[in-house]
Coordinates of C-alpha atoms in Angstrom, one line a residue:
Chain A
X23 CA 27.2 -24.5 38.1
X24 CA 27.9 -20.7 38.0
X25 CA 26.8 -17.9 35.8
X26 CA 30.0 -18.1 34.0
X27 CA 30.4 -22.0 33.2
X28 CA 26.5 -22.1 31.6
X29 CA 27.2 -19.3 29.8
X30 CA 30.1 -20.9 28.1
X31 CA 28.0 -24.3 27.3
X32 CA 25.0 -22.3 25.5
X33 CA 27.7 -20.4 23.9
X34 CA 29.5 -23.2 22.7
X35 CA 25.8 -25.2 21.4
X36 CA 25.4 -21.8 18.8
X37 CA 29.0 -22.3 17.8
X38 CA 28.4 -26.2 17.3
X39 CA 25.1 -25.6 15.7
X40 CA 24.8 -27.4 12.7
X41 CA 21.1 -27.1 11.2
X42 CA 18.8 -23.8 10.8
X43 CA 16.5 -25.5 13.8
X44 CA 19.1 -26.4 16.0
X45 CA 20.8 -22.5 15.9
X46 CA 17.0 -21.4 16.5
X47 CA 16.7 -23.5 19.9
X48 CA 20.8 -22.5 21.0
X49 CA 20.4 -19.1 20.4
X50 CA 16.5 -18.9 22.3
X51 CA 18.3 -20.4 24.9
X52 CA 21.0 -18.5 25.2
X53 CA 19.2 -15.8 24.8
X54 CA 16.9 -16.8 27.6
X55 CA 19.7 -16.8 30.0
X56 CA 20.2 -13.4 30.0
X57 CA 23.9 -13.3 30.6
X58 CA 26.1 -10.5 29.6
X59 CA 29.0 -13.0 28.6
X60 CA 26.9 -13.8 25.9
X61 CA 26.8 -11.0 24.1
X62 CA 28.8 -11.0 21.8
X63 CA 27.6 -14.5 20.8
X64 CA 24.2 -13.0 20.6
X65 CA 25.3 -10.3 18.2
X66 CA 27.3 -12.4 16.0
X67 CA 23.4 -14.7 15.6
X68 CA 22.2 -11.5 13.7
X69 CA 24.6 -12.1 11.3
X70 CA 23.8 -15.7 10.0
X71 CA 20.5 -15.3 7.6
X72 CA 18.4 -16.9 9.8
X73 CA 15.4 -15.1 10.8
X74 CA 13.8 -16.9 13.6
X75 CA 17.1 -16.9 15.3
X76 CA 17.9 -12.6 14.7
X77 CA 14.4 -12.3 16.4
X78 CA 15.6 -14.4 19.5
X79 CA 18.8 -12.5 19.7
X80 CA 17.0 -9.3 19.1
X81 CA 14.8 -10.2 22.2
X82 CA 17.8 -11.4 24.3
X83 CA 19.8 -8.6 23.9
X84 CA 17.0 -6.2 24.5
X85 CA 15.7 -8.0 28.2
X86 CA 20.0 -7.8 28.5
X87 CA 19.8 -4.1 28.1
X88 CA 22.2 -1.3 28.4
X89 CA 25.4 -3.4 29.3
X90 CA 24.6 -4.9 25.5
X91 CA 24.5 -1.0 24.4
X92 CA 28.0 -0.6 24.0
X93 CA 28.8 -4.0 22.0
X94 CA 26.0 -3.8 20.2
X95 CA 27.2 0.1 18.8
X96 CA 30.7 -1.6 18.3
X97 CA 30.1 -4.4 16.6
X98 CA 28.0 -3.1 14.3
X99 CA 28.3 -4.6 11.1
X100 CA 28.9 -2.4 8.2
X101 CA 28.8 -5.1 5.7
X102 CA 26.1 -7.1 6.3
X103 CA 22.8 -4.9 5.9
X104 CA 20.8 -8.1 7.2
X105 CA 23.2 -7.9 10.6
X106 CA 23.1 -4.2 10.8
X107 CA 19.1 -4.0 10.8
X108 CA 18.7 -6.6 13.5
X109 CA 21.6 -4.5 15.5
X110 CA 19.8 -1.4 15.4
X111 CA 16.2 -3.1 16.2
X112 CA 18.2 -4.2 19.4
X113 CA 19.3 -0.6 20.2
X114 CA 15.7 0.6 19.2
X115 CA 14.4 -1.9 21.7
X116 CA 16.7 -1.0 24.7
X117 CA 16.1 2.8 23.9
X118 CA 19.4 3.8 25.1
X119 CA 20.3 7.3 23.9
X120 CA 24.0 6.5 23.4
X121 CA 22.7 5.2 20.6
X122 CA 21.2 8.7 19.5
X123 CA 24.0 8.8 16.9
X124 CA 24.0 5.7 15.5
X125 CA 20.5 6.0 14.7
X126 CA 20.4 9.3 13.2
X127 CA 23.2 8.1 10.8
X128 CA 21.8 4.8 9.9
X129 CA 18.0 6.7 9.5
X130 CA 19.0 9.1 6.9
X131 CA 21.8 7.3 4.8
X132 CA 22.0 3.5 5.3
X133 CA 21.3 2.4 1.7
X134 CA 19.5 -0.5 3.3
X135 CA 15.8 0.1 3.5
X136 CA 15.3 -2.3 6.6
X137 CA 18.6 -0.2 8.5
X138 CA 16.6 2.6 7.4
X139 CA 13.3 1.8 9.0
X140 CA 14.6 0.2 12.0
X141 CA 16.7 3.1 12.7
X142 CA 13.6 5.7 12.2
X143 CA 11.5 3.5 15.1
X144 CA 14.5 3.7 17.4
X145 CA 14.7 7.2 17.1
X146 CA 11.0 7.4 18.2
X147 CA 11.5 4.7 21.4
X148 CA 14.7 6.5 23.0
X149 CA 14.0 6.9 27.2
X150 CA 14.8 10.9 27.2
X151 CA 14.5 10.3 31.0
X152 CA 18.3 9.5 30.7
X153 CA 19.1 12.9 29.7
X154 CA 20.2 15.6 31.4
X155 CA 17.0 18.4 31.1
X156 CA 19.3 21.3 29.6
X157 CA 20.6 18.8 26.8
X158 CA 16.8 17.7 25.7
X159 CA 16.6 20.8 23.5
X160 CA 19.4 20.4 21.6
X161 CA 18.5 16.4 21.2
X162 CA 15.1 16.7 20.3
X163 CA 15.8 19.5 17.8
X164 CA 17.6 16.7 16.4
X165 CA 15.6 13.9 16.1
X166 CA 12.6 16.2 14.8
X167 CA 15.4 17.8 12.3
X168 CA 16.0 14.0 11.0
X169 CA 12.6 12.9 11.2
X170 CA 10.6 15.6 8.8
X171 CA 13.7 14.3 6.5
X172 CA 13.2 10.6 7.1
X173 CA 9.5 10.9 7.0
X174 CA 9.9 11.9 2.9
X175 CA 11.6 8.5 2.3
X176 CA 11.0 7.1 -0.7
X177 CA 10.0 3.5 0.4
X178 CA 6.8 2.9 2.3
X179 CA 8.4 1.4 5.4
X180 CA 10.9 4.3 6.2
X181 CA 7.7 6.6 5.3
X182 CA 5.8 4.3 8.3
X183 CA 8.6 4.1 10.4
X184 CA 9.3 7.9 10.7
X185 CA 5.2 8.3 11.4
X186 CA 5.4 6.3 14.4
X187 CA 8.1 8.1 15.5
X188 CA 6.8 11.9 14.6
X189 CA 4.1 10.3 16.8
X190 CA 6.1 10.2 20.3
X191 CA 8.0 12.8 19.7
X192 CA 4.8 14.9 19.1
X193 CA 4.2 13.7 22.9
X194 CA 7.7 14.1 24.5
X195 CA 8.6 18.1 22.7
X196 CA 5.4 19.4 24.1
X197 CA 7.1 20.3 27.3
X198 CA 10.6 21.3 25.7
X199 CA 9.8 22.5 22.0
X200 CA 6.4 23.6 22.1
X201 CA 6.3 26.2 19.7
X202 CA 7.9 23.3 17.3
X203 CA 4.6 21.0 17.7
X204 CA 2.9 22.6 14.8
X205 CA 6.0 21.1 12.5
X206 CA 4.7 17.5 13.3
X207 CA 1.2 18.2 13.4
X208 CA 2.1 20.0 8.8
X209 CA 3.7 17.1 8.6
X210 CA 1.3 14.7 9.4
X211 CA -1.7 16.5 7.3
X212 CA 0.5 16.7 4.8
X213 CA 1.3 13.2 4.1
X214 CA -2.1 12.5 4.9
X215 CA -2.9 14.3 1.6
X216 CA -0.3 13.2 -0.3
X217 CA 1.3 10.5 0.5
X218 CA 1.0 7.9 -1.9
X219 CA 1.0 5.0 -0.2
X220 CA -2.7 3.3 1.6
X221 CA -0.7 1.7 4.2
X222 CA 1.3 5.1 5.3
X223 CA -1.5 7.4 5.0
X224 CA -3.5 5.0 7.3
X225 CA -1.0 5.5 10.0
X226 CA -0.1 9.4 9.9
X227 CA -4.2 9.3 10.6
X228 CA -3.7 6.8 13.9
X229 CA -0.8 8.7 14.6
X230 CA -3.0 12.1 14.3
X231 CA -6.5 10.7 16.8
X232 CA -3.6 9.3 19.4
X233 CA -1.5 12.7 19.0
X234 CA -4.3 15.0 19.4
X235 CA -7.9 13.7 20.3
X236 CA -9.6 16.7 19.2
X237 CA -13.0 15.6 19.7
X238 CA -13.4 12.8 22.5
X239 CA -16.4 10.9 22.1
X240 CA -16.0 10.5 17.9
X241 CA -12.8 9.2 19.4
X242 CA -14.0 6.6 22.0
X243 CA -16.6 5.7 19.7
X244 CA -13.4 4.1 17.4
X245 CA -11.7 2.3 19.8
X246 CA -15.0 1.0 22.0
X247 CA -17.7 -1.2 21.5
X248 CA -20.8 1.3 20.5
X249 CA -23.2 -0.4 22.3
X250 CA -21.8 0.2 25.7
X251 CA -20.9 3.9 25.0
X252 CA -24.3 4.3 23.7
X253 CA -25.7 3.4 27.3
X254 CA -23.1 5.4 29.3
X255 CA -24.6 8.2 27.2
X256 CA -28.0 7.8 28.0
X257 CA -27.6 7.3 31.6
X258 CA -25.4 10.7 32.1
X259 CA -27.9 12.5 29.9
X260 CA -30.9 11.1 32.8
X261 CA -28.8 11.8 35.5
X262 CA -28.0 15.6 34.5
X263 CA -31.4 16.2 33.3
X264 CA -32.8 14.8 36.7
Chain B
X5 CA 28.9 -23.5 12.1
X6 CA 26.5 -23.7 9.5
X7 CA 24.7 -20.2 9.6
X8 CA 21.8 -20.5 7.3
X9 CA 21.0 -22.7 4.1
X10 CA 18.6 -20.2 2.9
X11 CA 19.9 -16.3 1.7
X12 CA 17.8 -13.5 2.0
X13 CA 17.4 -11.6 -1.1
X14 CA 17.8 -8.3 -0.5
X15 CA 14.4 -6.7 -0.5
X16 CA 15.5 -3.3 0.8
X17 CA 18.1 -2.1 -1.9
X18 CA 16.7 1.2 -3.2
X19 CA 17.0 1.5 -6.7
X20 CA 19.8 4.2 -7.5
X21 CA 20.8 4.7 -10.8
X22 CA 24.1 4.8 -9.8
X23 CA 26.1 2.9 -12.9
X24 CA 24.8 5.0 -16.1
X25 CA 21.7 4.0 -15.8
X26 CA 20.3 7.7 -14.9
X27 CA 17.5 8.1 -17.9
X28 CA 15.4 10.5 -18.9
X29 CA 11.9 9.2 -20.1
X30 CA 12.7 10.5 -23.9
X31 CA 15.9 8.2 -23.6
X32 CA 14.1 5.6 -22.2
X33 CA 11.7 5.4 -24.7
X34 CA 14.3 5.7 -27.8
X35 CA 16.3 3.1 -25.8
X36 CA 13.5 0.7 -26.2
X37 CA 14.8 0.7 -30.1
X38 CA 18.2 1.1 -29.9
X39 CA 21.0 -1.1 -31.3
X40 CA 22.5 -1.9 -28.4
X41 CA 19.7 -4.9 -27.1
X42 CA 21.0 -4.4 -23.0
X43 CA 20.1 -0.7 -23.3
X44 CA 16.4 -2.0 -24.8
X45 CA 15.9 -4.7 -21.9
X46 CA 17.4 -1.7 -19.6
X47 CA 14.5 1.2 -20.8
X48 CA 11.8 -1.2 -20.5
X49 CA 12.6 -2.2 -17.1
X50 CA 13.0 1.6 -16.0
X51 CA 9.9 2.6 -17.8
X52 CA 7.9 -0.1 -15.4
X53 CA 9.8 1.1 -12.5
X54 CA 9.7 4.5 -12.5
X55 CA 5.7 3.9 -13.9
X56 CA 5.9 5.7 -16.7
X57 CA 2.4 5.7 -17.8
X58 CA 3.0 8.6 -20.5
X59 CA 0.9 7.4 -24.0
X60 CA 3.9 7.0 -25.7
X61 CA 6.2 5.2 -23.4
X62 CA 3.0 3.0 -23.6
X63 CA 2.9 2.7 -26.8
X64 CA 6.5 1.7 -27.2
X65 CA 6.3 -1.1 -24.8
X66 CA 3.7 -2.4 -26.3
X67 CA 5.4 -2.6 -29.5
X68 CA 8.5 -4.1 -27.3
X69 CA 6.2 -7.0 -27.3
X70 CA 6.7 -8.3 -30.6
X71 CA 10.6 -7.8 -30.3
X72 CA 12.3 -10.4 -32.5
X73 CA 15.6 -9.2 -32.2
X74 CA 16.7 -10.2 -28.2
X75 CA 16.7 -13.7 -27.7
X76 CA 18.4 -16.3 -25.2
X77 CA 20.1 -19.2 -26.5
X78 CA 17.3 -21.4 -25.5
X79 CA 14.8 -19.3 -27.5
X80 CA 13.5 -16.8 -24.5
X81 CA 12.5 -13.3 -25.5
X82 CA 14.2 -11.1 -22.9
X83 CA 12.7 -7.6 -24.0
X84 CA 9.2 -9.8 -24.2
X85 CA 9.7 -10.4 -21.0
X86 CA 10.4 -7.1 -19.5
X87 CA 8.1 -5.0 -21.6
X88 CA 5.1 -7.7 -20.8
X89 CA 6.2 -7.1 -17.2
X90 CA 6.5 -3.1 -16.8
X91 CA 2.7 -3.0 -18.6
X92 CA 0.9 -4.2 -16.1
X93 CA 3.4 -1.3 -13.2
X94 CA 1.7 1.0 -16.0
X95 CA -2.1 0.5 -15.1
X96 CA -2.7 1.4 -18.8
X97 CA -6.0 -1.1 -20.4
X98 CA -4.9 -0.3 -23.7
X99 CA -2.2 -3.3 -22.6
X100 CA -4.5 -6.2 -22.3
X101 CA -5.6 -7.6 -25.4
X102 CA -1.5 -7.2 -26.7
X103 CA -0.6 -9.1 -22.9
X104 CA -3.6 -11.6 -23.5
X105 CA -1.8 -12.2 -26.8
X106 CA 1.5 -13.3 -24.7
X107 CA -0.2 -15.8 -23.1
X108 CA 0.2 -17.6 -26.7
X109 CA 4.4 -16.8 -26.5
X110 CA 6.5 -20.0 -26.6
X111 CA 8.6 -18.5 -24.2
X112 CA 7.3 -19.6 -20.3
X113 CA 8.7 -16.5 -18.6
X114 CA 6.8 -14.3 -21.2
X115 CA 3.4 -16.0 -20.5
X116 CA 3.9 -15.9 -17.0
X117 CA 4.9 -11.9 -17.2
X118 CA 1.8 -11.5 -19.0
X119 CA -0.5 -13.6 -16.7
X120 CA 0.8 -11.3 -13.7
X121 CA 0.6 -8.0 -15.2
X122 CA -3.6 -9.2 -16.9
X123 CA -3.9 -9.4 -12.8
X124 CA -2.8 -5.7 -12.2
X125 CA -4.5 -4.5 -14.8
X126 CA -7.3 -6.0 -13.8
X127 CA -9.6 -6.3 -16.8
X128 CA -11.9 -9.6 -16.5
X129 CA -12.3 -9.7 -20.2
X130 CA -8.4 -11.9 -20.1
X131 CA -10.5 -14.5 -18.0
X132 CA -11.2 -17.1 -20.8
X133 CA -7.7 -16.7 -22.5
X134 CA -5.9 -17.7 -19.0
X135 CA -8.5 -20.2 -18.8
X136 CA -7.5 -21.9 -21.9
X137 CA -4.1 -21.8 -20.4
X138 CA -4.9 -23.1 -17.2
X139 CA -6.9 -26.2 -19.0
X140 CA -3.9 -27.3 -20.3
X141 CA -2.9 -29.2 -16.9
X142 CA -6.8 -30.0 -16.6
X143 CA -8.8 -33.3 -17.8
X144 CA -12.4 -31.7 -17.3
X145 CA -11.9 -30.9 -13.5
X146 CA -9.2 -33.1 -12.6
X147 CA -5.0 -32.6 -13.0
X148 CA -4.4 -34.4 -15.7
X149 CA -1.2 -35.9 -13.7
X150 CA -0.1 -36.3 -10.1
X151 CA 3.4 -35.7 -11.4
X152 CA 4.8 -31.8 -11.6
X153 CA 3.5 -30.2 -14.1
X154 CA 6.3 -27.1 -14.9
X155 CA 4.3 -26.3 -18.5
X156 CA 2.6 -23.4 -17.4
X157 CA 2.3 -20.7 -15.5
X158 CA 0.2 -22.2 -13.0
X159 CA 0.5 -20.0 -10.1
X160 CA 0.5 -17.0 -12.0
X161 CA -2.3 -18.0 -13.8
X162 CA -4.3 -18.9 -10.7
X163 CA -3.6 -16.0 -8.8
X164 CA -5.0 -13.8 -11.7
X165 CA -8.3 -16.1 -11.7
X166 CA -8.7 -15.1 -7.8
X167 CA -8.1 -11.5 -8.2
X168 CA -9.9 -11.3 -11.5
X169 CA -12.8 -13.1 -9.2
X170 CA -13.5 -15.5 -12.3
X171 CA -16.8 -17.2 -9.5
X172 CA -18.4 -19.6 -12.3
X173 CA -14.5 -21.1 -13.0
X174 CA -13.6 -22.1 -9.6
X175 CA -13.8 -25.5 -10.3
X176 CA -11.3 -25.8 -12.0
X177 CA -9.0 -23.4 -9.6
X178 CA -10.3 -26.0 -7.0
X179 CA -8.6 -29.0 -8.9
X180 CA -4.8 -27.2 -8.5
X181 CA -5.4 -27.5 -4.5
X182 CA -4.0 -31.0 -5.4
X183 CA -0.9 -29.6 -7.6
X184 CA 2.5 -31.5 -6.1
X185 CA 3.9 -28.2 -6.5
X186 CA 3.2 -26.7 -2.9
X187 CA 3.6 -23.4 -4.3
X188 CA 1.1 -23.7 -7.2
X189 CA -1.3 -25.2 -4.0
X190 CA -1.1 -22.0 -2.3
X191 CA -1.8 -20.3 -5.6
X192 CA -5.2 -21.9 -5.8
X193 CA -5.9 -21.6 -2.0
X194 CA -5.4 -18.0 -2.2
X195 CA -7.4 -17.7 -5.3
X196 CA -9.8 -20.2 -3.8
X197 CA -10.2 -17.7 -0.6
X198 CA -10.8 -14.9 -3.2
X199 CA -13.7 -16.2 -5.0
X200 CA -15.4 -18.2 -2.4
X201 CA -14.4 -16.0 0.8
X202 CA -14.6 -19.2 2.6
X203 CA -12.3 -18.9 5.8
X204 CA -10.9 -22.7 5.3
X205 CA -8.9 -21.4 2.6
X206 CA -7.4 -18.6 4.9
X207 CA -6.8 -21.1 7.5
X208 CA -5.0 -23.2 5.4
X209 CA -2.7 -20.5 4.3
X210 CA -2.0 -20.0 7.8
X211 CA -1.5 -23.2 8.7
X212 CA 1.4 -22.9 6.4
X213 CA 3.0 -19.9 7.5
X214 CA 4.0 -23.1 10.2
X215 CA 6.2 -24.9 7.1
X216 CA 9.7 -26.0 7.4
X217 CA 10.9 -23.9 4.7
X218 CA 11.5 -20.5 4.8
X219 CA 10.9 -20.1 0.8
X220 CA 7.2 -21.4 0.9
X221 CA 6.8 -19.1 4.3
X222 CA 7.6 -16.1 2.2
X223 CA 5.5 -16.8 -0.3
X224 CA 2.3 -17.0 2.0
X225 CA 2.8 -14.4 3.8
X226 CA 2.6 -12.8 0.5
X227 CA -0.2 -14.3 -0.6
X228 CA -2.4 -13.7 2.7
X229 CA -1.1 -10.1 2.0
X230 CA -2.7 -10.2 -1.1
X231 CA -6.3 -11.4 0.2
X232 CA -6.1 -9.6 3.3
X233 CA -6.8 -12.3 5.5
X234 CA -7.0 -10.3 9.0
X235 CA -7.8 -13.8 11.3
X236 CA -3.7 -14.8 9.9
X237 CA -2.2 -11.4 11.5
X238 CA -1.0 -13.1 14.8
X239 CA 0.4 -15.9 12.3
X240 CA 1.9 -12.9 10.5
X241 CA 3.8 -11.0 12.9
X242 CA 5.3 -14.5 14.6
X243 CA 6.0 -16.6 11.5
X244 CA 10.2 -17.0 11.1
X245 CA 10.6 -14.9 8.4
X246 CA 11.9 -11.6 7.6
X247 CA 10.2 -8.6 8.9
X248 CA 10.3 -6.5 5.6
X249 CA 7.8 -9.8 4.4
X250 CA 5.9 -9.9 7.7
X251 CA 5.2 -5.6 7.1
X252 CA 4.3 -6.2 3.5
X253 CA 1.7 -8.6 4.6
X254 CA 0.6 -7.0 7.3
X255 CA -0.2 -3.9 5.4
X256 CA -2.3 -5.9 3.0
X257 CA -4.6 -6.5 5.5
X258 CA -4.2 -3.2 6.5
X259 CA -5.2 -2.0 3.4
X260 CA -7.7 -4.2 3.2
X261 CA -9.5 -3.4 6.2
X262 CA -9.5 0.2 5.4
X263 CA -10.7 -0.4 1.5
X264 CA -13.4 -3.1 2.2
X265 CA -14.6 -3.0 5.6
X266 CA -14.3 0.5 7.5
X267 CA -13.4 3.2 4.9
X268 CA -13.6 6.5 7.4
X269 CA -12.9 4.9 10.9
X270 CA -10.2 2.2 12.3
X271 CA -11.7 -0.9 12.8
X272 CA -10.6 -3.0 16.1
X273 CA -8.8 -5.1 13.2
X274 CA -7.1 -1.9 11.6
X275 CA -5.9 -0.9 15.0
X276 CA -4.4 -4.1 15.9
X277 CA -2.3 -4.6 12.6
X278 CA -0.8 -2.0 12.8
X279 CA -0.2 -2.4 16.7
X280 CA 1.3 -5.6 15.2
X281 CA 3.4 -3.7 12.3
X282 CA 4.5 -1.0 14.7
X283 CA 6.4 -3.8 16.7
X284 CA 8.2 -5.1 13.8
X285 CA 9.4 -1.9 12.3

C-alpha cells in the first residue's frame, strides 16, 4: 500500500466516524501518519467540538509542518471561533512566519478570547531564522508594537499569553532592537505592579528571573535543590581560600 | 459524520456592551428600580460584572433582594436571582446576613445564588444556615435516599462548606460522597479535600478528570482549580477538555502555590504549572 491509498482509508474512517471516541482514535491516527494529503481532513477535525480530537489534529498538523502552513492560513475559519483557535495553535506550533499576519490580526481584534491568546503565543514562537536579516527590524518592531498592546488585554489569558511572548522576544530583539529592550523590561514591572490578576503577575515575574538573571546564585537557588548548592558553595569557598 | 454531541459554551466572548447596554453606574443603579423589569434584571447583572462595589450600588442590590415585582411563570424571582448573584462579585460583608436570608427563598436558583456568593464572601458566620439547608437531604449522617435528590442546592451548598472550612461538620459533607448525582459527589470530594487535606480526595477528583463525559470533566477540572490540587496538574493539562478550562485550573494551583506554599520564590511546583500552562496557551 502507498502513501496515497492509506491516506485515503484514515481519511475516509474520520469521514465515517460516528461517535465522539471513534473520531478521537481516526483523527490520532490520521494524524499519526503524517501525510500531507491529509490535511485538509485534519483541519476540518478542528472544527467539530470535540476537544480530544482538535488537540490530535493540532499535534498532527504541527509534526506536518510548513506544507500545512498554507492550508491551514486558507482555511481558516472565520465563523467558528472554536475552529479558528485550534488553527492558529497549529500555526503557533509550526512557527512559520507566513503566518506573521495572521497572528498579528487575530491577537489584537479576534473577539474570541481563546483566538486572542493563541494568537499572542504564536507571535512569541515564530523561527526568525527564516527571515531575511535586513527585514527582522521591521518584523520585530511589529510584533513588540502588537504585543505592549496585547499585553493590556482585558482577560487574564491574553494578559498571560502576551507575557510569554514579551519573554522571547526580550531574547531575540537584543541583537536587532536593542535600544527597544527597556520597552519589555517597563512593561513587565509594570504589570507586575498592577496587574490585577495572581496568575498574570506570577508569570511577568518568571518571565522577568528567565529574561534577565540579575543576580545568579538567588537565581539557582529557585530552580535547584538547596542542599546541593549549599555544598558546591562550601567546597569553592575551601578551595579559593586554600 | 457526527462531529460532537457535546457544545462548547463559549467561554471566551468578551463582554461588549455592544446592544444598548453601555451603562453608567448612576444608570445602573436607577435601573435596578425602573419600570421596565429587563432593564432591572439588566443593572443588577452589570453592577456584579463590572464589580461595582460603590456603597450605594450595594445598597440597591441588596434591596433588589426582596424584589416582588419580576417573577417567572413558575414562581422564580429573576432579579432575586441576579442581585443574590452580583453580591457575592461585590466582596461587600454587609451582604451576608440579607444572602443567608435567601437561603429561606422558595425559589431553587435564588438559594443556590445565595449559597455561591456566602462562599465568595467568605464569612463563616453563614455556616449553620447552609447547614440547615444541607440537613434537609440528611437523616443524622446518612442521605436520606439513594434516589436524586434535586431539592437543594447541594453542590453549591457543599462547596461553600469546604471553602468556608466548616472542620467539625464534615460529617455530614462526608455522607454526599454517596449522592447519585456525580456532580453533587465531586462537590463533597472537593469540599472533603478542603477540610481534611487528605490527598484521597484529590486523587479521586483526578481519577475523574478520566470520565466519559466531557460535562463532568469540566466540572473537575474546575473544582481541582478551586483546591489547588498541584499532584492533578499532569491530569490537567492532558484531560480531553478545552484548554481555556485546563488554563483556568491550572492557574488555581498556580495561585495556590504562590498564596499558600512559597509566597516570594517559585516553587519546583509553580515552575512546572506554568511550564504546563505555557504549552496550552
Amino acid at each position: 500500500m502507498n502513501n496515497s491509498d492509506l491516506a485515503q482509508i484514515l481519511i475516509r474512517a474520520v469521514e465515517e466516524a460516528d461517535s465522539s471516541d471513534r473520531l478521537l482514535d481516526a483523527v490520532q491516527e490520521l494524524a499519526a501518519a503524517g501525510i500531507e494529503e491529509g490535511v485538509p481532513t485534519l483541519i476540518a477535525a478542528l472544527g467539530y467540538n470535540n476537544p480530544g480530537a482538535a488537540v490530535a489534529a493540532v499535534d498532527g498538523l504541527i509534526a506536518i509542518g510548513e506544507p500545512a502552513v498554507q492550508p491551514l492560513l486558507q482555511l481558516i475559519d472565520g465563523y467558528n471561533y472554536g475552529a479558528r483557535a485550534w488553527a492558529i495553535r497549529a500555526l503557533a506550533g509550526i512557527g512559520d512566519v507566513r503566518a506573521l499576519d495572521t497572528l498579528l490580526e487575530a491577537a489584537k481584534s479576534d473577539f474570541s478570547l481563546s483566538v486572542r491568546r493563541a494568537a499572542a503565543r504564536g507571535l512569541g514562537t515564530l523561527r526568525w531564522q527564516q527571515v531575511l536579516p535586513e527585514k527582522l527590524e521591521s518584523l520585530h518592531t511589529q510584533v513588540l508594537e502588537a504585543l505592549l498592546l496585547i499585553s493590556q488585554d482585558p482577560e487574564w489569558v491574553v494578559r498571560y499569553a502576551a507575557v510569554t511572548s514579551l519573554e522571547t522576544l526580550a531574547i531575540a530583539i537584543a541583537v536587532t532592537l536593542p535600544d527597544q529592550a527597556s520597552r519589555i523590561t517597563n512593561q513587565l514591572q509594570q504589570m507586575l505592579n498592577t496587574d490585577v490578576d495572581l496568575g498574570v503577575r506570577t508569570r511577568v515575574k518568571f518571565a522577568q528571573e528567565k529574561i534577565q538573571p540579575q543576580h545568579p546564585q538567588q537565581h539557582q537557588e529557585v530552580f535547584a535543590p538547596k542542599i546541593k548548592l549549599q555544598d558546591t558553595e562550601i567546597a569553592h569557598r575551601g578551595d579559593s581560600r586554600r | 459524520m457526527n462531529p460532537s454531541l457535546e457544545n462548547i459554551k463559549d467561554l471566551s466572548v468578551t463582554v461588549d456592551n455592544a446592544d444598548g447596554g453601555s451603562l453608567t453606574v448612576e444608570q445602573a443603579i436607577a435601573n435596578l428600580e425602573s419600570a421596565d423589569l429587563g432593564l432591572r434584571f439588566y443593572a443588577a447583572w452589570w453592577l456584579g460584572r463590572f464589580r461595582i462595589n460603590e456603597p450605594a450600588a450595594v445598597t440597591a442590590v441588596i434591596k433588589a433582594l426582596e424584589d416582588e415585582a419580576d417573577r417567572t411563570p413558575e414562581g422564580g424571582y429573576p432579579l432575586r436571582r441576579n442581585a443574590a448573584r452580583a453580591l457575592g462579585k461585590l466582596g461587600d460583608r454587609q451582604a451576608v446576613s440579607p444572602l443567608i436570608g435567601c437561603l429561606d427563598c422558595s425559589d431553587f436558583y435564588v438559594r443556590e445564588a445565595a449559597a455561591q456568593s456566602l462562599e465568595m464572601l467568605g464569612d463563616p458566620v453563614c455556616i449553620p444556615a447552609l447547614i440547615k439547608l444541607l440537613a434537609v437531604g440528611l437523616q443524622g449522617e446518612q442521605l436520606i435516599s439513594k434516589q436524586p435528590d434535586l431539592s437543594q442546592p447541594y453542590d453549591a451548598i457543599l462547596e461553600a462548606l469546604g471553602t468556608l472550612r466548616a472542620t467539625e461538620f464534615s460529617p455530614l459533607v462526608k455522607a454526599f460522597l454517596e449522592h447519585p448525582i456525580e456532580l453533587v459527589q465531586y462537590s463533597a470530594t472537593r469540599a472533603m479535600y478542603q477540610l481534611t487535606q487528605e490527598p484521597v480526595y484529590g486523587e479521586r477528583l483526578v481519577q475523574a478528570l478520566a470520565g466519559e463525559k466531557l460535562q463532568l470533566r469540566r466540572a473537575v477540572l474546575a473544582d481541582l482549580g478551586a483546591i489547588g490540587y498541584l499532584p492533578a496538574a499532569d491530569a490537567i493539562a492532558q484531560t480531553l477538555a478545552e484548554n481555556s478550562l485546563k488554563l483556568i485550573s491550572l492557574k488555581g494551583l498556580l495561585e495556590h502555590q504562590v498564596n499558600h506554599i512559597t509566597p516570594n520564590t517559585f516553587s519546583e511546583g509553580a515552575i512546572k504549572v506554568m511550564n504546563l500552562m505555557d504549552s496550552l496557551l
